[in-house]
Amino acid sequence: FDKDLIGSRVSFFEMNHRDLTPLDRFIPPEGARAFVYNLGYLPGGDKTMTTLVEDTLRSLRSAAERTALGGIICVTCYRGHAGGAEETALVREELVKLPQSDWRVVEHTPLNWPASPILITAHRFEMPRKKLPKRNVAPIYEAEKGKLH
């Protein structure tokens, strides 16, 4: 990427995502506008060194607390390596717990490339919404059964 194109609008931190407290001195009082995760292993790196589920879930909870109104959490999940499918499932499970009144969580999944990475985004509303009744939750598609429920 070209740092000259983004200027001072974006800060990059090379660190383990397990603990976000070192970032607190850089986050404005209203919160961070974005947290971006690229899970799995470093492309072109050692494929035996991957993100750990426990660290990822802890970090996501911490990021949700630090996300500004109108902010977003973006998580790219790689399902094709050892532990990747489990981490993806647990990330999905964690983010879907965010309250509907404050967050919209969306999964972007390529349909014709089953082992490809997926992107899960959690957008924090500028203004909280009223709590939606359970029936407004989108149906879940069970591919192996070929039906909605």
PDB file of C-alpha atoms in Angstrom:
ATOM      1  CA  PHE A   1       0.000   0.000   0.000  1.00  0.00           C
ATOM      2  CA  ASP A   2       1.064   3.579  -0.518  1.00  0.00           C
ATOM      3  CA  LYS A   3       1.233   5.452   2.812  1.00  0.00           C
ATOM      4  CA  ASP A   4       1.331   8.763   0.911  1.00  0.00           C
ATOM      5  CA  LEU A   5      -2.196   8.119  -0.378  1.00  0.00           C
ATOM      6  CA  ILE A   6      -3.716   7.626   3.054  1.00  0.00           C
ATOM      7  CA  GLY A   7      -1.742  10.317   4.880  1.00  0.00           C
ATOM      8  CA  SER A   8      -2.527  10.719   8.559  1.00  0.00           C
ATOM      9  CA  ARG A   9      -6.089   9.362   8.322  1.00  0.00           C
ATOM     10  CA  VAL A  10      -5.043   5.792   9.114  1.00  0.00           C
ATOM     11  CA  SER A  11      -2.704   4.382  11.735  1.00  0.00           C
ATOM     12  CA  PHE A  12      -1.151   0.935  11.389  1.00  0.00           C
ATOM     13  CA  PHE A  13       0.018  -1.087  14.379  1.00  0.00           C
ATOM     14  CA  GLU A  14       2.119  -4.208  14.040  1.00  0.00           C
ATOM     15  CA  MET A  15       1.206  -6.094  17.189  1.00  0.00           C
ATOM     16  CA  ASN A  16      -0.656  -9.070  18.551  1.00  0.00           C
ATOM     17  CA  HIS A  17      -4.370  -8.344  18.635  1.00  0.00           C
ATOM     18  CA  ARG A  18      -4.775 -10.161  21.970  1.00  0.00           C
ATOM     19  CA  ASP A  19      -4.604  -6.927  23.980  1.00  0.00           C
ATOM     20  CA  LEU A  20      -5.811  -3.599  22.564  1.00  0.00           C
ATOM     21  CA  THR A  21      -4.990  -1.489  25.623  1.00  0.00           C
ATOM     22  CA  PRO A  22      -1.704  -0.189  24.082  1.00  0.00           C
ATOM     23  CA  LEU A  23      -3.889   1.500  21.450  1.00  0.00           C
ATOM     24  CA  ASP A  24      -5.960   3.442  23.979  1.00  0.00           C
ATOM     25  CA  ARG A  25      -3.620   6.445  23.910  1.00  0.00           C
ATOM     26  CA  PHE A  26      -4.236   6.760  20.155  1.00  0.00           C
ATOM     27  CA  ILE A  27      -8.017   6.290  20.212  1.00  0.00           C
ATOM     28  CA  PRO A  28     -10.047   9.506  20.516  1.00  0.00           C
ATOM     29  CA  PRO A  29     -12.586   9.776  23.360  1.00  0.00           C
ATOM     30  CA  GLU A  30     -15.489   9.026  20.992  1.00  0.00           C
ATOM     31  CA  GLY A  31     -13.826   5.753  19.908  1.00  0.00           C
ATOM     32  CA  ALA A  32     -12.038   4.367  16.870  1.00  0.00           C
ATOM     33  CA  ARG A  33     -13.717   4.590  13.464  1.00  0.00           C
ATOM     34  CA  ALA A  34     -12.491   1.152  12.351  1.00  0.00           C
ATOM     35  CA  PHE A  35     -10.827  -2.032  13.472  1.00  0.00           C
ATOM     36  CA  VAL A  36      -9.601  -4.345  10.706  1.00  0.00           C
ATOM     37  CA  TYR A  37      -8.625  -7.968  11.253  1.00  0.00           C
ATOM     38  CA  ASN A  38      -6.930 -10.353   8.838  1.00  0.00           C
ATOM     39  CA  LEU A  39      -7.111 -13.726  10.571  1.00  0.00           C
ATOM     40  CA  GLY A  40      -5.194 -16.905   9.874  1.00  0.00           C
ATOM     41  CA  TYR A  41      -1.543 -16.696   8.932  1.00  0.00           C
ATOM     42  CA  LEU A  42       0.532 -13.965   7.341  1.00  0.00           C
ATOM     43  CA  PRO A  43       0.429 -14.352   3.531  1.00  0.00           C
ATOM     44  CA  GLY A  44       3.814 -15.615   2.383  1.00  0.00           C
ATOM     45  CA  GLY A  45       4.739 -16.337   6.007  1.00  0.00           C
ATOM     46  CA  ASP A  46       5.017 -19.369   8.236  1.00  0.00           C
ATOM     47  CA  LYS A  47       1.719 -21.241   7.858  1.00  0.00           C
ATOM     48  CA  THR A  48       2.179 -22.909  11.245  1.00  0.00           C
ATOM     49  CA  MET A  49       1.885 -19.513  12.984  1.00  0.00           C
ATOM     50  CA  THR A  50      -1.778 -18.543  12.983  1.00  0.00           C
ATOM     51  CA  THR A  51      -4.098 -16.376  15.003  1.00  0.00           C
ATOM     52  CA  LEU A  52      -5.482 -18.040  18.117  1.00  0.00           C
ATOM     53  CA  VAL A  53      -9.232 -18.229  18.651  1.00  0.00           C
ATOM     54  CA  GLU A  54      -9.074 -17.134  22.299  1.00  0.00           C
ATOM     55  CA  ASP A  55      -6.978 -14.062  21.404  1.00  0.00           C
ATOM     56  CA  THR A  56      -9.270 -13.163  18.509  1.00  0.00           C
ATOM     57  CA  LEU A  57     -12.481 -13.373  20.545  1.00  0.00           C
ATOM     58  CA  ARG A  58     -10.979 -11.325  23.385  1.00  0.00           C
ATOM     59  CA  SER A  59      -9.806  -8.722  20.889  1.00  0.00           C
ATOM     60  CA  LEU A  60     -13.178  -8.500  19.143  1.00  0.00           C
ATOM     61  CA  ARG A  61     -14.939  -7.872  22.462  1.00  0.00           C
ATOM     62  CA  SER A  62     -12.404  -5.180  23.245  1.00  0.00           C
ATOM     63  CA  ALA A  63     -12.744  -3.616  19.778  1.00  0.00           C
ATOM     64  CA  ALA A  64     -16.541  -3.471  20.134  1.00  0.00           C
ATOM     65  CA  GLU A  65     -16.097  -1.479  23.359  1.00  0.00           C
ATOM     66  CA  ARG A  66     -13.721   0.920  21.577  1.00  0.00           C
ATOM     67  CA  THR A  67     -15.664   1.411  18.324  1.00  0.00           C
ATOM     68  CA  ALA A  68     -17.146   4.880  17.784  1.00  0.00           C
ATOM     69  CA  LEU A  69     -20.770   5.408  16.804  1.00  0.00           C
ATOM     70  CA  GLY A  70     -20.800   5.019  13.032  1.00  0.00           C
ATOM     71  CA  GLY A  71     -17.635   2.913  13.222  1.00  0.00           C
ATOM     72  CA  ILE A  72     -16.976  -0.548  11.851  1.00  0.00           C
ATOM     73  CA  ILE A  73     -15.189  -3.778  12.680  1.00  0.00           C
ATOM     74  CA  CYS A  74     -14.030  -5.746   9.617  1.00  0.00           C
ATOM     75  CA  VAL A  75     -12.858  -9.329  10.004  1.00  0.00           C
ATOM     76  CA  THR A  76     -11.447 -11.368   7.128  1.00  0.00           C
ATOM     77  CA  CYS A  77     -11.624 -15.041   8.096  1.00  0.00           C
ATOM     78  CA  TYR A  78      -9.621 -17.707   6.279  1.00  0.00           C
ATOM     79  CA  ARG A  79     -11.321 -21.081   6.533  1.00  0.00           C
ATOM     80  CA  GLY A  80      -8.863 -23.198   4.539  1.00  0.00           C
ATOM     81  CA  HIS A  81      -6.080 -23.745   7.097  1.00  0.00           C
ATOM     82  CA  ALA A  82      -6.013 -25.926  10.212  1.00  0.00           C
ATOM     83  CA  GLY A  83      -8.247 -24.259  12.792  1.00  0.00           C
ATOM     84  CA  GLY A  84      -9.565 -21.698  10.303  1.00  0.00           C
ATOM     85  CA  ALA A  85     -13.097 -23.082  10.045  1.00  0.00           C
ATOM     86  CA  GLU A  86     -13.398 -23.238  13.839  1.00  0.00           C
ATOM     87  CA  GLU A  87     -12.095 -19.684  14.248  1.00  0.00           C
ATOM     88  CA  THR A  88     -14.509 -18.434  11.574  1.00  0.00           C
ATOM     89  CA  ALA A  89     -17.474 -20.120  13.272  1.00  0.00           C
ATOM     90  CA  LEU A  90     -16.557 -18.683  16.674  1.00  0.00           C
ATOM     91  CA  VAL A  91     -15.997 -15.182  15.248  1.00  0.00           C
ATOM     92  CA  ARG A  92     -19.436 -15.373  13.630  1.00  0.00           C
ATOM     93  CA  GLU A  93     -20.948 -16.594  16.907  1.00  0.00           C
ATOM     94  CA  GLU A  94     -19.275 -13.768  18.857  1.00  0.00           C
ATOM     95  CA  LEU A  95     -20.259 -10.948  16.503  1.00  0.00           C
ATOM     96  CA  VAL A  96     -23.853 -12.105  16.113  1.00  0.00           C
ATOM     97  CA  LYS A  97     -24.252 -11.505  19.871  1.00  0.00           C
ATOM     98  CA  LEU A  98     -23.823  -7.738  19.385  1.00  0.00           C
ATOM     99  CA  PRO A  99     -27.176  -6.050  20.117  1.00  0.00           C
ATOM    100  CA  GLN A 100     -29.351  -5.379  17.055  1.00  0.00           C
ATOM    101  CA  SER A 101     -30.247  -1.996  18.477  1.00  0.00           C
ATOM    102  CA  ASP A 102     -26.623  -0.849  18.175  1.00  0.00           C
ATOM    103  CA  TRP A 103     -24.979  -2.993  15.489  1.00  0.00           C
ATOM    104  CA  ARG A 104     -25.579  -4.456  12.028  1.00  0.00           C
ATOM    105  CA  VAL A 105     -23.484  -7.577  11.435  1.00  0.00           C
ATOM    106  CA  VAL A 106     -23.121  -8.820   7.866  1.00  0.00           C
ATOM    107  CA  GLU A 107     -21.298 -11.810   6.412  1.00  0.00           C
ATOM    108  CA  HIS A 108     -19.928 -11.510   2.884  1.00  0.00           C
ATOM    109  CA  THR A 109     -19.312 -15.030   1.552  1.00  0.00           C
ATOM    110  CA  PRO A 110     -18.284 -15.978  -2.004  1.00  0.00           C
ATOM    111  CA  LEU A 111     -20.825 -18.596  -3.055  1.00  0.00           C
ATOM    112  CA  ASN A 112     -18.850 -20.266  -5.839  1.00  0.00           C
ATOM    113  CA  TRP A 113     -15.547 -20.667  -3.983  1.00  0.00           C
ATOM    114  CA  PRO A 114     -16.270 -22.661  -0.807  1.00  0.00           C
ATOM    115  CA  ALA A 115     -12.811 -22.457   0.827  1.00  0.00           C
ATOM    116  CA  SER A 116     -12.305 -18.762   0.133  1.00  0.00           C
ATOM    117  CA  PRO A 117     -11.953 -16.177   2.874  1.00  0.00           C
ATOM    118  CA  ILE A 118     -15.111 -14.518   4.103  1.00  0.00           C
ATOM    119  CA  LEU A 119     -15.560 -10.991   5.374  1.00  0.00           C
ATOM    120  CA  ILE A 120     -17.671 -10.290   8.430  1.00  0.00           C
ATOM    121  CA  THR A 121     -18.461  -6.653   9.153  1.00  0.00           C
ATOM    122  CA  ALA A 122     -20.038  -5.167  12.248  1.00  0.00           C
ATOM    123  CA  HIS A 123     -21.227  -1.595  11.749  1.00  0.00           C
ATOM    124  CA  ARG A 124     -22.116   0.389  14.845  1.00  0.00           C
ATOM    125  CA  PHE A 125     -25.117   2.621  14.273  1.00  0.00           C
ATOM    126  CA  GLU A 126     -24.766   6.387  14.628  1.00  0.00           C
ATOM    127  CA  MET A 127     -28.011   6.406  16.586  1.00  0.00           C
ATOM    128  CA  PRO A 128     -29.191   3.295  18.426  1.00  0.00           C
ATOM    129  CA  ARG A 129     -32.280   1.648  16.968  1.00  0.00           C
ATOM    130  CA  LYS A 130     -35.166   0.309  18.957  1.00  0.00           C
ATOM    131  CA  LYS A 131     -34.771  -3.345  19.788  1.00  0.00           C
ATOM    132  CA  LEU A 132     -36.190  -5.545  17.044  1.00  0.00           C
ATOM    133  CA  PRO A 133     -38.347  -8.562  17.857  1.00  0.00           C
ATOM    134  CA  LYS A 134     -36.716 -11.957  17.371  1.00  0.00           C
ATOM    135  CA  ARG A 135     -38.813 -12.702  14.260  1.00  0.00           C
ATOM    136  CA  ASN A 136     -36.945  -9.979  12.340  1.00  0.00           C
ATOM    137  CA  VAL A 137     -33.684 -11.933  12.483  1.00  0.00           C
ATOM    138  CA  ALA A 138     -32.779 -13.118   8.968  1.00  0.00           C
ATOM    139  CA  PRO A 139     -33.344 -16.824   8.278  1.00  0.00           C
ATOM    140  CA  ILE A 140     -30.289 -19.045   8.232  1.00  0.00           C
ATOM    141  CA  TYR A 141     -29.662 -21.167   5.160  1.00  0.00           C
ATOM    142  CA  GLU A 142     -28.559 -24.716   5.762  1.00  0.00           C
ATOM    143  CA  ALA A 143     -26.664 -25.616   2.617  1.00  0.00           C
ATOM    144  CA  GLU A 144     -26.393 -29.282   3.515  1.00  0.00           C
ATOM    145  CA  LYS A 145     -30.176 -29.540   3.934  1.00  0.00           C
ATOM    146  CA  GLY A 146     -31.016 -27.108   1.143  1.00  0.00           C
ATOM    147  CA  LYS A 147     -33.671 -25.260   3.080  1.00  0.00           C
ATOM    148  CA  LEU A 148     -34.278 -22.144   5.114  1.00  0.00           C
ATOM    149  CA  HIS A 149     -35.235 -22.200   8.767  1.00  0.00           C
TER     150      HIS A 149
END
